[in-house]
Coordinates of C-alpha atoms in Angstrom, one line a residue:
Chain A
M1 CA -109.0 182.4 29.7
Y2 CA -106.1 181.5 27.2
I3 CA -105.4 182.8 23.4
H4 CA -104.2 179.3 22.2
Q5 CA -103.2 180.4 18.5
V6 CA -103.4 183.6 16.5
A7 CA -102.9 184.4 12.6
A8 CA -103.2 186.9 10.1
Y9 CA -104.0 187.6 6.6
L10 CA -102.8 190.5 4.6
P11 CA -103.8 191.2 1.2
A12 CA -100.9 191.0 -1.7
E13 CA -101.3 194.6 -3.2
I14 CA -99.0 197.1 -1.7
I15 CA -99.5 200.7 -1.9
T16 CA -96.9 203.0 -1.2
N17 CA -96.8 206.6 -0.4
E18 CA -95.8 207.4 -3.9
H19 CA -99.4 206.5 -4.9
F20 CA -100.6 209.4 -2.8
T21 CA -97.9 211.8 -4.4
R22 CA -99.6 211.1 -7.7
I23 CA -103.2 211.3 -6.9
N24 CA -103.4 214.2 -4.1
G25 CA -100.0 215.6 -3.8
L26 CA -98.9 214.3 -0.4
S27 CA -95.1 213.6 -0.5
N28 CA -93.5 210.3 1.0
E29 CA -91.8 212.5 3.3
W30 CA -94.7 214.8 4.5
I31 CA -96.7 211.3 5.2
T32 CA -93.9 209.5 7.0
E33 CA -92.9 212.3 9.2
R34 CA -96.7 212.6 10.7
T35 CA -97.6 209.1 10.6
G36 CA -94.8 206.5 10.2
I37 CA -96.6 205.0 7.2
R38 CA -94.7 204.1 4.0
A39 CA -97.2 201.5 2.7
R40 CA -100.5 199.8 3.1
R41 CA -101.9 196.9 1.8
K42 CA -105.2 196.8 -0.6
A43 CA -107.9 194.1 -0.8
A44 CA -108.1 192.8 -4.4
A45 CA -111.3 193.0 -6.5
G46 CA -113.5 190.4 -5.0
E47 CA -111.8 190.5 -1.8
N48 CA -113.7 192.2 1.1
T49 CA -114.2 191.8 4.9
N50 CA -115.7 188.6 5.0
T51 CA -113.2 187.0 2.3
M52 CA -110.4 188.2 4.5
A53 CA -111.9 186.8 7.7
L54 CA -112.1 183.6 6.1
E55 CA -108.5 183.5 5.3
A56 CA -107.2 184.6 8.7
T57 CA -109.7 181.5 9.9
R58 CA -108.2 179.2 7.6
R59 CA -104.7 180.1 8.7
V60 CA -105.2 180.1 12.5
L61 CA -106.8 176.8 12.4
A62 CA -104.1 175.3 10.2
A63 CA -101.7 176.5 12.8
A64 CA -103.5 174.7 15.8
P65 CA -104.0 171.1 15.1
A66 CA -105.4 170.8 18.9
F67 CA -108.1 172.9 18.2
A68 CA -110.6 171.4 15.9
A69 CA -112.7 173.5 13.6
T70 CA -115.8 171.2 14.3
E71 CA -115.2 172.2 17.9
V72 CA -115.6 175.7 17.8
D73 CA -118.6 176.8 19.8
L74 CA -118.6 180.4 19.7
I75 CA -117.8 183.2 16.9
V76 CA -117.1 186.7 17.4
G77 CA -116.6 189.0 14.3
A78 CA -115.6 192.6 14.4
T79 CA -115.2 195.3 11.9
Y80 CA -116.5 198.9 11.5
T81 CA -115.9 198.4 7.7
P82 CA -118.5 195.7 7.0
H83 CA -119.0 193.9 3.6
D84 CA -122.8 192.8 4.8
T85 CA -124.2 194.0 8.0
I86 CA -126.6 191.0 7.8
Y87 CA -124.6 188.0 6.6
T88 CA -121.9 189.4 8.6
L89 CA -118.2 188.3 8.6
A90 CA -119.0 186.0 11.9
H91 CA -121.8 184.4 10.0
A92 CA -119.5 183.9 6.7
V93 CA -117.0 182.2 8.9
Q94 CA -119.6 179.9 10.4
R95 CA -120.7 179.0 7.2
E96 CA -117.1 178.1 6.3
L97 CA -116.6 175.9 9.4
D98 CA -120.3 174.5 9.1
V99 CA -120.9 174.2 12.8
S100 CA -124.5 174.4 13.8
D101 CA -126.3 176.1 16.7
I102 CA -123.7 178.0 18.4
P103 CA -123.7 181.6 19.3
V104 CA -122.4 183.9 16.3
V105 CA -122.2 187.7 16.3
S106 CA -120.5 190.8 14.7
I107 CA -119.5 193.7 16.7
S108 CA -118.0 197.2 16.3
S109 CA -116.6 199.4 18.9
A110 CA -114.3 200.9 16.2
C111 CA -110.3 200.3 16.2
S112 CA -110.9 198.8 19.8
S113 CA -113.0 195.9 18.9
L114 CA -110.5 193.4 19.3
L115 CA -110.6 193.7 23.3
N116 CA -114.5 194.1 23.4
A117 CA -114.8 190.9 21.2
I118 CA -112.3 189.1 23.6
E119 CA -114.3 190.7 26.7
I120 CA -117.7 189.2 25.0
V121 CA -115.8 185.7 24.8
E122 CA -114.9 186.0 28.3
G123 CA -118.4 186.4 29.5
Y124 CA -119.6 183.4 27.3
F125 CA -116.9 181.4 29.2
A126 CA -117.9 182.6 32.5
L127 CA -121.6 181.2 31.8
G128 CA -120.2 178.0 30.6
K129 CA -122.1 178.8 27.4
A130 CA -118.8 178.2 25.3
R131 CA -115.2 176.6 25.6
R132 CA -113.9 177.2 22.2
A133 CA -114.2 180.6 20.5
L134 CA -113.2 182.0 17.5
V135 CA -112.6 185.8 17.5
V136 CA -111.9 187.3 13.8
V137 CA -111.3 190.9 13.2
S138 CA -111.2 192.1 9.6
E139 CA -111.1 195.7 8.1
H140 CA -111.7 196.6 4.4
N141 CA -110.7 200.3 5.0
T142 CA -110.1 200.7 1.1
A143 CA -113.7 200.0 0.5
Y144 CA -115.0 203.0 2.4
N145 CA -111.8 205.3 2.2
N146 CA -111.6 208.5 -0.1
E147 CA -107.9 208.2 -1.5
L148 CA -108.2 211.9 -2.4
D149 CA -108.8 213.2 1.1
T150 CA -105.7 214.7 2.2
M151 CA -106.4 214.6 5.7
A152 CA -106.8 211.0 6.2
G153 CA -106.9 209.0 2.9
H154 CA -103.4 208.0 3.1
L155 CA -103.8 206.1 6.7
W156 CA -105.8 203.3 5.9
G157 CA -104.8 199.5 5.0
D158 CA -106.6 196.2 5.0
G159 CA -106.1 193.1 6.8
S160 CA -107.3 190.6 9.1
A161 CA -106.6 188.4 12.0
A162 CA -108.1 185.5 13.8
L163 CA -107.6 184.3 17.2
L164 CA -108.7 180.9 19.2
L165 CA -109.4 181.1 22.7
T166 CA -110.1 178.6 25.5
P167 CA -111.1 178.9 29.1
E168 CA -108.3 176.2 30.2
R169 CA -104.8 176.0 29.0
L170 CA -104.3 173.6 25.8
A171 CA -100.9 174.1 25.3
P172 CA -97.7 175.5 26.8
T173 CA -97.5 178.4 24.3
D174 CA -100.8 179.5 24.8
L175 CA -100.9 183.0 26.3
D176 CA -102.8 183.4 29.7
V177 CA -105.3 186.4 29.4
R178 CA -104.8 187.7 32.7
T179 CA -107.0 190.9 32.6
V180 CA -109.2 192.5 30.0
I181 CA -110.6 196.2 30.3
T182 CA -112.7 197.8 27.6
G183 CA -114.1 201.3 27.9
G184 CA -116.3 203.7 25.9
A185 CA -115.5 207.3 25.9
G186 CA -118.2 208.2 23.7
N187 CA -118.7 211.2 26.1
I188 CA -115.5 212.8 25.8
G189 CA -114.1 215.3 23.5
K190 CA -115.2 215.4 20.0
A191 CA -115.7 211.8 20.0
D192 CA -119.2 212.2 18.0
I193 CA -117.3 213.8 15.1
S194 CA -113.5 213.0 15.0
V195 CA -113.7 209.9 13.1
T196 CA -117.1 208.9 11.5
L197 CA -118.0 206.3 8.9
K198 CA -121.7 206.9 7.9
P199 CA -122.2 204.3 5.2
V200 CA -125.3 206.3 3.7
E201 CA -123.6 209.6 3.7
K202 CA -119.8 208.8 2.9
G203 CA -116.9 206.6 3.9
I204 CA -114.3 207.1 6.8
V205 CA -113.5 210.8 7.5
M206 CA -111.2 212.2 10.1
P207 CA -111.6 215.8 10.4
F208 CA -110.4 216.2 13.9
G209 CA -107.2 214.2 13.9
K210 CA -105.5 216.2 16.9
D211 CA -108.6 215.3 19.3
V212 CA -107.9 211.7 18.6
F213 CA -104.4 212.1 18.9
I214 CA -104.6 213.6 22.4
N215 CA -107.2 211.1 23.6
A216 CA -105.6 208.1 22.3
C217 CA -102.0 209.1 24.0
Q218 CA -104.0 209.7 27.1
Y219 CA -106.1 206.8 27.4
M220 CA -103.7 204.1 25.9
T221 CA -101.3 205.1 28.4
R222 CA -103.8 205.0 31.3
V223 CA -105.4 201.9 30.5
T224 CA -101.9 200.1 30.1
Q225 CA -101.2 201.4 33.6
Q226 CA -104.3 199.9 35.0
V227 CA -103.9 196.5 33.8
L228 CA -100.4 196.4 35.3
E229 CA -101.6 197.9 38.6
R230 CA -104.4 195.1 38.9
N231 CA -101.7 192.5 38.6
Q232 CA -99.2 194.1 40.7
L233 CA -96.7 194.6 37.8
S234 CA -94.6 197.6 36.6
V235 CA -93.8 198.7 32.8
E236 CA -90.4 196.9 33.4
D237 CA -92.3 193.7 33.6
V238 CA -93.7 194.4 30.0
R239 CA -91.6 192.5 27.4
Y240 CA -93.8 193.8 24.5
L241 CA -96.4 196.7 24.0
I242 CA -98.6 196.3 21.5
P243 CA -100.7 199.3 20.8
H244 CA -103.4 200.1 18.2
Q245 CA -101.6 200.8 15.0
A246 CA -102.9 204.3 14.2
N247 CA -100.0 206.5 14.0
L248 CA -96.2 206.1 15.2
R249 CA -96.3 209.2 16.9
I250 CA -99.1 208.2 18.9
T251 CA -96.9 204.8 19.9
K252 CA -94.0 206.8 20.7
N253 CA -95.8 209.3 22.7
V254 CA -97.2 206.6 24.7
L255 CA -94.1 204.9 25.3
Q256 CA -92.5 208.0 26.4
Q257 CA -95.3 208.5 29.0
L258 CA -94.8 204.9 30.2
G259 CA -91.2 205.4 30.5
L260 CA -90.7 202.7 28.0
P261 CA -87.7 202.6 25.2
D262 CA -88.9 202.6 21.8
D263 CA -87.6 198.9 20.8
R264 CA -90.4 197.7 23.6
A265 CA -93.2 198.3 21.2
V266 CA -94.4 196.2 18.3
S267 CA -95.4 198.2 15.1
N268 CA -96.5 197.4 11.8
I269 CA -98.0 200.5 10.7
E270 CA -95.0 201.5 8.5
E271 CA -95.8 198.7 6.2
L272 CA -99.8 198.2 6.9
G273 CA -100.9 201.6 7.7
N274 CA -104.1 201.6 10.0
T275 CA -105.7 198.5 9.7
G276 CA -108.1 199.3 12.3
C277 CA -109.3 196.7 15.1
A278 CA -107.2 194.1 13.0
G279 CA -103.8 196.1 13.5
A280 CA -103.2 194.8 17.0
A281 CA -104.0 191.3 16.4
I282 CA -101.7 191.3 13.3
A283 CA -98.9 192.5 15.5
L284 CA -99.8 189.6 18.2
A285 CA -99.4 187.3 15.2
D286 CA -95.9 188.7 14.2
T287 CA -94.9 188.7 18.2
W288 CA -96.4 185.1 18.7
S289 CA -93.2 183.1 18.1
S290 CA -90.6 185.3 19.9
L291 CA -92.2 185.5 23.3
Q292 CA -90.5 183.5 26.0
E293 CA -92.2 181.8 29.0
G294 CA -93.2 184.1 31.6
E295 CA -93.2 187.0 29.5
H296 CA -95.8 189.5 29.6
V297 CA -97.4 191.5 26.6
V298 CA -100.0 194.4 27.1
I299 CA -102.3 195.1 23.9
T300 CA -103.8 198.8 24.5
V301 CA -106.1 200.3 21.9
F302 CA -108.1 203.6 21.2
G303 CA -110.6 203.8 18.5
G304 CA -112.9 206.3 16.9
G305 CA -116.1 206.8 18.6
Y306 CA -114.4 206.9 21.4
S307 CA -113.5 203.5 22.9
Y308 CA -110.3 202.3 24.4
G309 CA -109.1 198.9 26.1
A310 CA -106.0 197.2 27.5
M311 CA -105.3 193.2 27.8
L312 CA -102.5 191.9 29.9
L313 CA -101.2 188.5 28.4
K314 CA -98.5 186.2 29.9
R315 CA -96.9 183.3 28.3
Chain B
M1 CA -130.7 188.7 35.2
Y2 CA -134.0 190.6 35.0
I3 CA -135.7 193.2 32.8
H4 CA -136.4 196.2 34.7
Q5 CA -138.1 198.2 32.3
V6 CA -138.5 198.5 28.3
A7 CA -139.5 201.3 26.1
A8 CA -139.9 202.0 22.3
Y9 CA -139.7 204.9 19.9
L10 CA -141.4 205.2 16.8
P11 CA -140.9 208.0 14.2
A12 CA -144.0 210.0 13.3
E13 CA -144.3 209.5 9.6
I14 CA -146.9 206.6 8.4
I15 CA -146.3 204.9 5.1
T16 CA -149.3 203.0 3.8
N17 CA -149.4 200.3 1.3
E18 CA -151.1 203.0 -1.0
H19 CA -147.5 204.7 -1.2
F20 CA -146.3 201.5 -2.9
T21 CA -149.3 201.2 -5.2
R22 CA -148.4 204.5 -6.5
I23 CA -144.5 204.0 -6.9
N24 CA -144.2 200.3 -8.1
G25 CA -147.7 199.2 -8.4
L26 CA -148.1 196.6 -5.4
S27 CA -151.7 196.7 -4.4
N28 CA -152.9 197.0 -0.7
E29 CA -154.6 193.5 -1.0
W30 CA -151.4 192.0 -2.5
I31 CA -149.2 193.4 0.1
T32 CA -151.5 192.6 3.3
E33 CA -152.1 189.0 2.2
R34 CA -148.6 188.1 1.7
T35 CA -147.0 189.9 4.5
G36 CA -149.7 191.2 7.0
I37 CA -148.2 194.8 6.8
R38 CA -150.7 197.7 6.4
A39 CA -148.4 200.5 7.3
R40 CA -144.7 201.1 8.5
R41 CA -142.9 204.4 10.1
K42 CA -140.4 206.3 8.3
A43 CA -137.7 208.4 10.1
A44 CA -137.7 211.8 9.2
A45 CA -135.1 214.0 7.6
G46 CA -132.2 214.3 10.6
E47 CA -133.4 211.0 12.5
N48 CA -131.2 208.1 12.1
T49 CA -130.3 204.9 14.0
N50 CA -128.5 206.9 16.5
T51 CA -131.2 209.5 17.2
M52 CA -133.6 206.9 17.4
A53 CA -131.6 205.0 20.0
L54 CA -131.3 208.5 22.0
E55 CA -135.2 208.5 21.9
A56 CA -135.6 205.1 23.0
T57 CA -133.1 205.7 25.7
R58 CA -134.6 208.6 27.3
R59 CA -138.0 206.9 27.2
V60 CA -137.1 203.9 29.3
L61 CA -135.1 205.8 31.8
A62 CA -137.8 208.2 32.3
A63 CA -140.2 205.3 33.0
A64 CA -137.7 203.8 35.5
P65 CA -136.9 206.2 38.3
A66 CA -135.3 203.3 40.4
F67 CA -132.7 202.8 37.8
A68 CA -130.4 206.0 37.6
A69 CA -128.9 207.0 34.1
T70 CA -125.8 207.7 36.1
E71 CA -125.6 204.2 37.3
V72 CA -125.5 202.6 33.8
D73 CA -122.1 200.5 33.7
L74 CA -122.6 198.5 30.4
I75 CA -124.1 199.7 26.9
V76 CA -124.7 197.2 24.2
G77 CA -126.3 198.6 21.0
A78 CA -127.7 196.5 18.0
T79 CA -128.3 197.4 14.5
Y80 CA -127.7 196.2 10.9
T81 CA -128.3 199.6 9.6
P82 CA -126.0 201.5 10.9
H83 CA -125.9 205.3 10.9
D84 CA -122.2 205.3 11.7
T85 CA -120.0 202.1 12.3
I86 CA -117.4 203.8 14.2
Y87 CA -119.4 206.5 16.5
T88 CA -121.9 203.6 16.8
L89 CA -125.4 203.9 18.4
A90 CA -124.1 202.6 21.7
H91 CA -121.3 205.5 21.9
A92 CA -124.0 208.1 20.7
V93 CA -125.9 206.6 23.7
Q94 CA -123.0 206.8 26.1
R95 CA -122.6 210.5 25.0
E96 CA -126.1 211.4 25.9
L97 CA -125.8 209.6 29.3
D98 CA -122.3 211.3 29.9
V99 CA -121.2 208.2 32.0
S100 CA -117.4 207.5 31.5
D101 CA -115.3 204.2 31.4
I102 CA -118.0 201.7 31.0
P103 CA -118.0 198.8 28.2
V104 CA -119.9 200.1 25.3
V105 CA -120.3 198.1 22.1
S106 CA -122.5 197.8 19.1
I107 CA -123.4 194.2 17.5
S108 CA -125.1 192.9 14.6
S109 CA -126.6 189.5 14.4
A110 CA -129.4 191.0 11.9
C111 CA -132.8 190.7 12.8
S112 CA -131.7 188.3 15.8
S113 CA -129.4 190.9 17.6
L114 CA -131.9 191.6 20.4
L115 CA -131.1 188.1 22.1
N116 CA -127.3 188.2 21.1
A117 CA -127.1 191.7 23.0
I118 CA -129.0 190.3 26.0
E119 CA -126.9 187.2 26.1
I120 CA -123.7 189.3 26.1
V121 CA -125.1 191.6 29.1
E122 CA -125.6 188.3 30.8
G123 CA -121.9 187.2 30.3
Y124 CA -120.7 190.7 32.0
F125 CA -123.1 190.0 35.0
A126 CA -121.6 186.6 35.1
L127 CA -118.2 188.2 35.2
G128 CA -119.2 190.8 37.7
K129 CA -118.2 193.6 35.2
A130 CA -121.7 195.1 35.2
R131 CA -124.6 195.5 37.0
R132 CA -127.0 198.1 35.5
A133 CA -127.0 197.3 31.8
L134 CA -128.7 199.3 29.1
V135 CA -129.6 197.5 25.8
V136 CA -130.7 199.6 22.8
V137 CA -132.0 198.3 19.5
S138 CA -132.5 200.6 16.8
E139 CA -133.2 200.1 12.8
H140 CA -133.3 202.8 10.2
N141 CA -134.2 200.3 7.4
T142 CA -135.6 203.3 5.2
A143 CA -132.2 204.8 4.9
Y144 CA -130.9 201.2 3.2
N145 CA -134.1 200.3 1.7
N146 CA -135.0 200.7 -2.2
E147 CA -138.7 201.3 -2.2
L148 CA -139.2 200.4 -5.8
D149 CA -138.1 196.6 -5.1
T150 CA -141.0 194.7 -5.8
M151 CA -139.7 191.7 -3.8
A152 CA -139.1 193.4 -0.4
G153 CA -139.1 197.2 -0.7
H154 CA -142.6 197.3 1.0
L155 CA -141.4 195.2 4.1
W156 CA -139.2 197.4 6.1
G157 CA -140.0 200.2 8.8
D158 CA -137.9 202.3 11.2
G159 CA -138.2 202.2 14.9
S160 CA -136.1 201.5 18.2
A161 CA -136.4 200.3 21.8
A162 CA -134.4 200.5 25.0
L163 CA -134.3 197.7 27.9
L164 CA -132.8 198.2 31.4
L165 CA -131.3 195.0 32.7
T166 CA -130.0 194.1 36.2
P167 CA -128.6 190.8 37.8
E168 CA -130.9 191.2 40.7
R169 CA -134.6 192.1 40.9
L170 CA -135.5 195.8 41.3
A171 CA -139.1 195.8 41.4
P172 CA -141.9 193.3 41.5
T173 CA -143.0 194.2 37.9
D174 CA -139.3 193.1 36.6
L175 CA -139.2 190.5 33.9
D176 CA -137.0 187.4 35.1
V177 CA -135.1 186.1 32.3
R178 CA -134.8 182.5 32.9
T179 CA -133.1 181.5 29.7
V180 CA -131.6 182.9 26.6
I181 CA -130.2 180.8 23.7
T182 CA -128.8 182.4 20.5
G183 CA -127.5 180.6 17.7
G184 CA -125.9 181.6 14.2
A185 CA -127.3 179.4 11.2
G186 CA -124.9 180.9 8.8
N187 CA -124.1 177.5 7.3
I188 CA -128.1 176.8 6.7
G189 CA -129.5 177.1 3.2
K190 CA -129.3 180.1 1.6
A191 CA -127.8 182.0 4.5
D192 CA -125.5 183.7 2.5
I193 CA -127.7 185.2 -0.2
S194 CA -131.2 185.3 1.0
V195 CA -131.1 188.6 2.7
T196 CA -128.0 191.0 2.6
L197 CA -127.1 194.8 3.3
K198 CA -123.9 195.5 1.7
P199 CA -123.2 199.2 2.3
V200 CA -121.0 199.8 -0.4
E201 CA -122.7 197.8 -3.2
K202 CA -126.3 198.4 -2.3
G203 CA -129.1 198.4 0.4
I204 CA -131.3 195.7 1.8
V205 CA -132.3 192.9 -0.8
M206 CA -134.1 189.8 -0.2
P207 CA -134.0 187.5 -3.4
F208 CA -134.8 184.1 -1.5
G209 CA -137.8 185.1 0.7
K210 CA -139.1 181.5 0.4
D211 CA -135.7 180.1 2.1
V212 CA -135.8 182.8 4.6
F213 CA -139.6 182.0 5.4
I214 CA -138.9 177.9 5.5
N215 CA -136.2 178.4 7.9
A216 CA -137.7 181.2 10.2
C217 CA -140.8 179.0 10.7
Q218 CA -138.8 176.0 11.8
Y219 CA -135.9 177.7 13.7
M220 CA -138.4 180.1 15.8
T221 CA -140.5 177.0 16.6
R222 CA -137.7 174.7 17.5
V223 CA -135.9 177.2 19.7
T224 CA -139.3 178.1 21.5
Q225 CA -139.9 174.5 22.4
Q226 CA -136.1 174.4 23.7
V227 CA -136.5 177.2 26.1
L228 CA -139.6 175.5 27.1
E229 CA -138.4 172.3 27.9
R230 CA -135.3 173.7 29.6
N231 CA -137.7 175.2 32.1
Q232 CA -140.1 172.3 32.0
L233 CA -142.8 174.0 30.7
S234 CA -145.0 173.4 28.1
V235 CA -146.7 175.8 25.4
E236 CA -150.0 176.0 27.3
D237 CA -147.9 177.9 29.9
V238 CA -147.1 180.8 27.6
R239 CA -149.2 184.0 28.0
Y240 CA -147.4 185.6 25.2
L241 CA -145.2 184.5 22.2
I242 CA -143.6 187.6 20.8
P243 CA -141.8 186.2 17.4
H244 CA -139.8 188.3 15.4
Q245 CA -142.0 190.8 13.5
A246 CA -141.0 189.9 9.8
N247 CA -144.3 188.6 8.4
L248 CA -147.6 187.6 9.6
R249 CA -147.7 184.4 7.7
I250 CA -144.4 183.1 9.5
T251 CA -146.1 184.3 12.9
K252 CA -149.2 182.3 12.3
N253 CA -147.2 178.9 11.0
V254 CA -145.1 179.2 14.2
L255 CA -148.1 179.2 16.3
Q256 CA -149.8 176.6 14.4
Q257 CA -146.8 174.3 14.7
L258 CA -146.7 174.9 18.7
G259 CA -150.2 174.4 18.7
L260 CA -151.2 177.8 19.7
P261 CA -154.2 180.3 19.3
D262 CA -153.7 183.1 17.1
D263 CA -154.3 185.3 19.9
R264 CA -151.5 184.2 22.0
A265 CA -148.8 186.0 19.7
V266 CA -147.9 189.3 20.2
S267 CA -147.8 191.5 16.7
N268 CA -146.9 194.7 15.5
I269 CA -146.0 194.0 12.0
E270 CA -149.5 195.5 10.7
E271 CA -148.8 198.8 11.8
L272 CA -145.0 198.9 11.7
G273 CA -143.6 196.4 9.2
N274 CA -140.4 194.8 9.7
T275 CA -138.4 196.7 12.1
G276 CA -135.5 194.3 12.4
C277 CA -134.0 193.6 15.3
A278 CA -136.4 196.4 17.3
G279 CA -139.6 194.5 16.3
A280 CA -139.4 192.1 19.2
A281 CA -138.5 194.7 21.8
I282 CA -141.2 197.0 20.6
A283 CA -143.9 194.4 21.4
L284 CA -142.7 193.4 24.4
A285 CA -143.0 197.3 25.4
D286 CA -146.7 197.0 24.1
T287 CA -146.9 193.8 26.3
W288 CA -145.6 195.1 29.5
S289 CA -148.2 196.5 31.4
S290 CA -150.8 193.7 30.6
L291 CA -148.5 190.9 32.0
Q292 CA -149.7 189.5 35.3
E293 CA -147.3 188.2 38.1
G294 CA -146.4 184.4 37.3
E295 CA -147.1 184.6 33.6
H296 CA -144.3 183.7 30.9
V297 CA -143.4 185.2 27.5
V298 CA -141.4 183.9 25.1
I299 CA -139.6 186.0 22.7
T300 CA -138.1 184.1 19.6
V301 CA -136.4 185.4 16.7
F302 CA -134.8 184.5 13.3
G303 CA -132.7 187.1 10.9
G304 CA -131.0 187.1 8.0
G305 CA -127.5 185.8 8.0
Y306 CA -129.1 183.4 9.5
S307 CA -129.3 183.5 13.2
Y308 CA -131.9 182.7 15.8
G309 CA -132.7 182.9 19.2
A310 CA -135.5 182.6 22.1
M311 CA -135.8 184.0 25.6
L312 CA -138.2 182.9 28.3
L313 CA -139.3 185.7 30.6
K314 CA -141.4 185.4 33.8
R315 CA -143.2 188.2 35.7

């Protein structure tokens, strides 16, 4: 399986830490020290999970002339911040592309959904039921976030990304998906209460950030080691590590456990905050042009719920 | 691929049509004539999509001593009425079972998600990444429904079901999954506005029921014919047709187009209303013990969004 192209979309409005200083008293220093976040994007009025998914889709297809929109034969959307749970982001993308009679589904395994979506695509390819897949990850965190929440209100940002996948290589720049591992960890720690988004009751809350922190560091490190071991590689073979963009301290902890220098990690959290399941895909889009032939990338994720995963890519 | 067992859970409270006569003036005759619905279940306070998923899971495992809970190695949940989009129903089920490090994901393709979930399982089996799968479909429609809505407030009911699937036959009563077809139809008709559930804006609304009706009848008929053709079967070979439980008039229209007598369809909508993606699975549970060896069942679904699917089963 190959990733032929990836592209991201970010809304224009930038919310800096000073916004939170004004509304809930958190200082820029306090926020950056604990999270690394200096700014995040906010969807405009009229934008939502579905419209951002469409923007990312348009961009990825525009960047991939060898992959015709009319040939898309599988769409997997992912979000935990849905605009519509019935006319889901995957269905909105299908309507935009106007391709009929193909499998279309949206999923959530919280912040780790990118890898679940890609593993689902892997299954469709194995069945021979698809050969031109579109994965779209999109989060409208600000629609569900309470900005006044001093525990987590400052963490979240909006954004989306889209990836094109094929069972065979289409171009020399395609990334070979060597291994995908996903795992739920709903039975671990405070998975049931640490991070929740109950649409009827309230938005995103994260009352037990420490439990998330500890488990995110452990799981992202461990599953990174697992994908490397399965491919007889060591951490030195990893050109870029792309962790879920939740917190710069988590990223640094994972790097330290793996024995990698700080500059080996790709990070966008400083400017984008936690963009949920879109974060790692946005980072992959940023990394796309700088990857050289033969180089490896590991994407490793952890999400509320809990869930985790890792994927080894090779150019 | 085989369905080893299926079980349903329904909340205790029964809401009859007279409830709607009192609150919004719709008469029993008016509702039954247009929908076939006489009653529906309503989750109790404290019940939700996740708790109903757990109840169905307990029941299906209790009915399947050959399928140990500890052996479950894939959980796919489905709902468009989520209790929590981060700690999803699939994660809640994982916590209940206390099985670690297995793929866990929840999906939505609206009322057709049962078949998308089973097709995703089919992919994991093809990859050799799972061999004991649990699919759980659960809808808490009343959490998102506006009972005063005279267009659609009387349609919805709550309920859940769980299915156990394996790549090889475990028991003589297992149902052989001969063919699964799923399709998005987000690019058709009024798919973007006919049925929506936008959690931030409002609950379930269905302003264009006629467009849903027309497309549901067409798609469920056509995809039923497709699964039969792929298996060189005719409609006479179908012992039971289990359509998505949306409206008794849709069911009768599909039967008529297929040339099947009314008693060939399995229906629970009279007593349960539209239980979303759980409806067809609940009907399969009701049909389980009466199916004889060699008999075929077709499940055919259509959902808002739009999306559709069919599955041919043989005992």
